[in-house]
Amino acid sequence: QVQLVESGGGLVQAGGSLRLSCPASGRTFVGWFRQAPGKEREFVANWSRGSTLYAESMKGRFTISAKLAKNTVTVNLQINNLIPEDTAVYYCAAAQSMSVVATDYNYWGPGTQVTVSS
């Protein structure tokens, strides 16, 4: 059973930064999504070895990266210049391919709350 557990969320003032992390051992396609209150879950970015993909609206302030170690990979999401509209639960997920569609992801973490105050 694949277990994904996000970390790094919290309360931050607008203009600040956060780094979210997701240990994803053995996973080769890992994505980040977010869901704001009353809104649908939306794609942020995904990663595989040698490739990254961002939602168009996320380009610039969001950076996805990975730290590789023997048999493990930790996929990070750096968010800079946070704005109140970034307030959401951020989820890490694993899929069988590079996809922007949430239903293509088989495994999900419980999410980490990011709250941005103005």
Short mmCIF file of C-alpha atoms in Angstrom, two decimals:
data_model
loop_
_atom_site.label_atom_id
_atom_site.label_comp_id
_atom_site.label_asym_id
_atom_site.label_seq_id
_atom_site.Cartn_x
_atom_site.Cartn_y
_atom_site.Cartn_z
CA GLN A 1 0.00 0.00 0.00
CA VAL A 2 1.42 3.35 -1.04
CA GLN A 3 1.37 5.95 1.69
CA LEU A 4 1.80 9.62 0.96
CA VAL A 5 1.95 12.17 3.77
CA GLU A 6 2.38 15.84 3.05
CA SER A 7 4.14 18.26 5.36
CA GLY A 8 5.10 21.92 5.45
CA GLY A 9 1.75 23.67 5.46
CA GLY A 10 0.82 26.39 7.88
CA LEU A 11 -0.31 29.95 8.39
CA VAL A 12 1.73 32.57 6.57
CA GLN A 13 1.35 36.24 5.74
CA ALA A 14 0.85 37.37 2.19
CA GLY A 15 4.20 37.71 0.45
CA GLY A 16 5.74 34.88 2.39
CA SER A 17 6.91 31.47 1.22
CA LEU A 18 6.29 27.85 2.08
CA ARG A 19 7.91 24.58 1.09
CA LEU A 20 5.67 21.56 1.03
CA SER A 21 7.16 18.08 1.03
CA CYS A 22 5.90 14.65 0.07
CA PRO A 23 7.94 11.47 0.56
CA ALA A 24 6.90 9.22 -2.32
CA SER A 25 9.01 6.09 -2.20
CA GLY A 26 8.93 4.11 -5.41
CA ARG A 27 6.60 6.53 -7.18
CA THR A 28 7.68 7.87 -10.56
CA PHE A 29 4.81 10.26 -11.34
CA VAL A 30 3.94 12.56 -8.47
CA GLY A 31 1.64 15.53 -8.57
CA TRP A 32 0.48 18.35 -6.33
CA PHE A 33 -3.14 19.50 -6.28
CA ARG A 34 -4.98 21.97 -4.12
CA GLN A 35 -8.57 22.48 -3.05
CA ALA A 36 -9.89 25.74 -1.68
CA PRO A 37 -13.11 25.90 0.36
CA GLY A 38 -16.13 25.56 -1.90
CA LYS A 39 -14.00 24.91 -4.98
CA GLU A 40 -13.01 21.87 -6.98
CA ARG A 41 -9.63 20.26 -6.61
CA GLU A 42 -7.20 21.80 -9.09
CA PHE A 43 -3.92 20.68 -10.56
CA VAL A 44 -0.81 22.60 -9.49
CA ALA A 45 2.19 20.73 -10.87
CA ASN A 46 3.64 17.28 -11.36
CA TRP A 47 7.04 15.65 -11.51
CA SER A 48 8.72 12.64 -12.99
CA ARG A 49 12.38 11.94 -13.53
CA GLY A 50 13.58 14.60 -15.93
CA SER A 51 10.24 16.27 -16.43
CA THR A 52 7.95 18.75 -14.72
CA LEU A 53 4.62 20.21 -15.71
CA TYR A 54 2.77 23.19 -14.25
CA ALA A 55 -0.75 24.45 -14.52
CA GLU A 56 -0.60 27.65 -16.53
CA SER A 57 -1.88 29.76 -13.65
CA MET A 58 0.77 28.32 -11.32
CA LYS A 59 3.81 29.21 -13.40
CA GLY A 60 6.15 31.68 -11.77
CA ARG A 61 5.41 31.37 -8.06
CA PHE A 62 5.32 27.58 -7.77
CA THR A 63 8.33 25.31 -8.19
CA ILE A 64 8.21 21.53 -8.02
CA SER A 65 11.40 19.59 -7.41
CA ALA A 66 12.54 16.25 -6.11
CA LYS A 67 15.26 14.97 -3.86
CA LEU A 68 16.36 11.49 -4.86
CA ALA A 69 17.92 8.96 -2.56
CA LYS A 70 18.32 5.21 -2.71
CA ASN A 71 14.84 3.78 -3.30
CA THR A 72 13.19 6.99 -2.16
CA VAL A 73 12.11 10.29 -3.61
CA THR A 74 10.76 13.36 -1.85
CA VAL A 75 8.78 15.69 -4.08
CA ASN A 76 8.71 19.29 -2.89
CA LEU A 77 6.52 22.21 -3.82
CA GLN A 78 7.98 25.64 -3.20
CA ILE A 79 5.45 28.46 -3.15
CA ASN A 80 6.74 32.04 -3.18
CA ASN A 81 5.01 35.37 -2.84
CA LEU A 82 1.93 33.75 -1.33
CA ILE A 83 -1.41 35.47 -1.79
CA PRO A 84 -4.67 34.90 0.12
CA GLU A 85 -6.08 33.09 -2.92
CA ASP A 86 -3.50 30.37 -2.36
CA THR A 87 -5.34 29.35 0.80
CA ALA A 88 -6.28 25.71 0.30
CA VAL A 89 -5.57 22.17 1.31
CA TYR A 90 -2.61 20.97 -0.73
CA TYR A 91 -2.47 17.30 -1.71
CA CYS A 92 0.30 15.09 -2.96
CA ALA A 93 -0.73 12.24 -5.27
CA ALA A 94 0.86 9.46 -7.31
CA ALA A 95 -0.16 8.26 -10.75
CA GLN A 96 0.89 5.88 -13.53
CA SER A 97 1.63 8.70 -15.95
CA MET A 98 2.18 12.44 -16.20
CA SER A 99 -1.37 13.67 -15.88
CA VAL A 100 -3.14 16.89 -14.91
CA VAL A 101 -6.38 15.05 -14.15
CA ALA A 102 -7.06 14.19 -10.53
CA THR A 103 -8.91 10.98 -11.38
CA ASP A 104 -5.75 9.60 -12.98
CA TYR A 105 -4.04 9.61 -9.60
CA ASN A 106 -4.41 6.39 -7.66
CA TYR A 107 -2.88 7.38 -4.35
CA TRP A 108 -3.43 10.51 -2.30
CA GLY A 109 -2.07 11.97 0.88
CA PRO A 110 -4.40 13.40 3.54
CA GLY A 111 -3.44 16.96 2.58
CA THR A 112 -1.75 19.84 4.35
CA GLN A 113 -3.50 23.13 5.07
CA VAL A 114 -2.00 26.35 3.73
CA THR A 115 -3.57 29.54 5.00
CA VAL A 116 -2.42 32.92 3.76
CA SER A 117 -3.43 35.99 5.74
CA SER A 118 -3.69 39.40 4.12
#
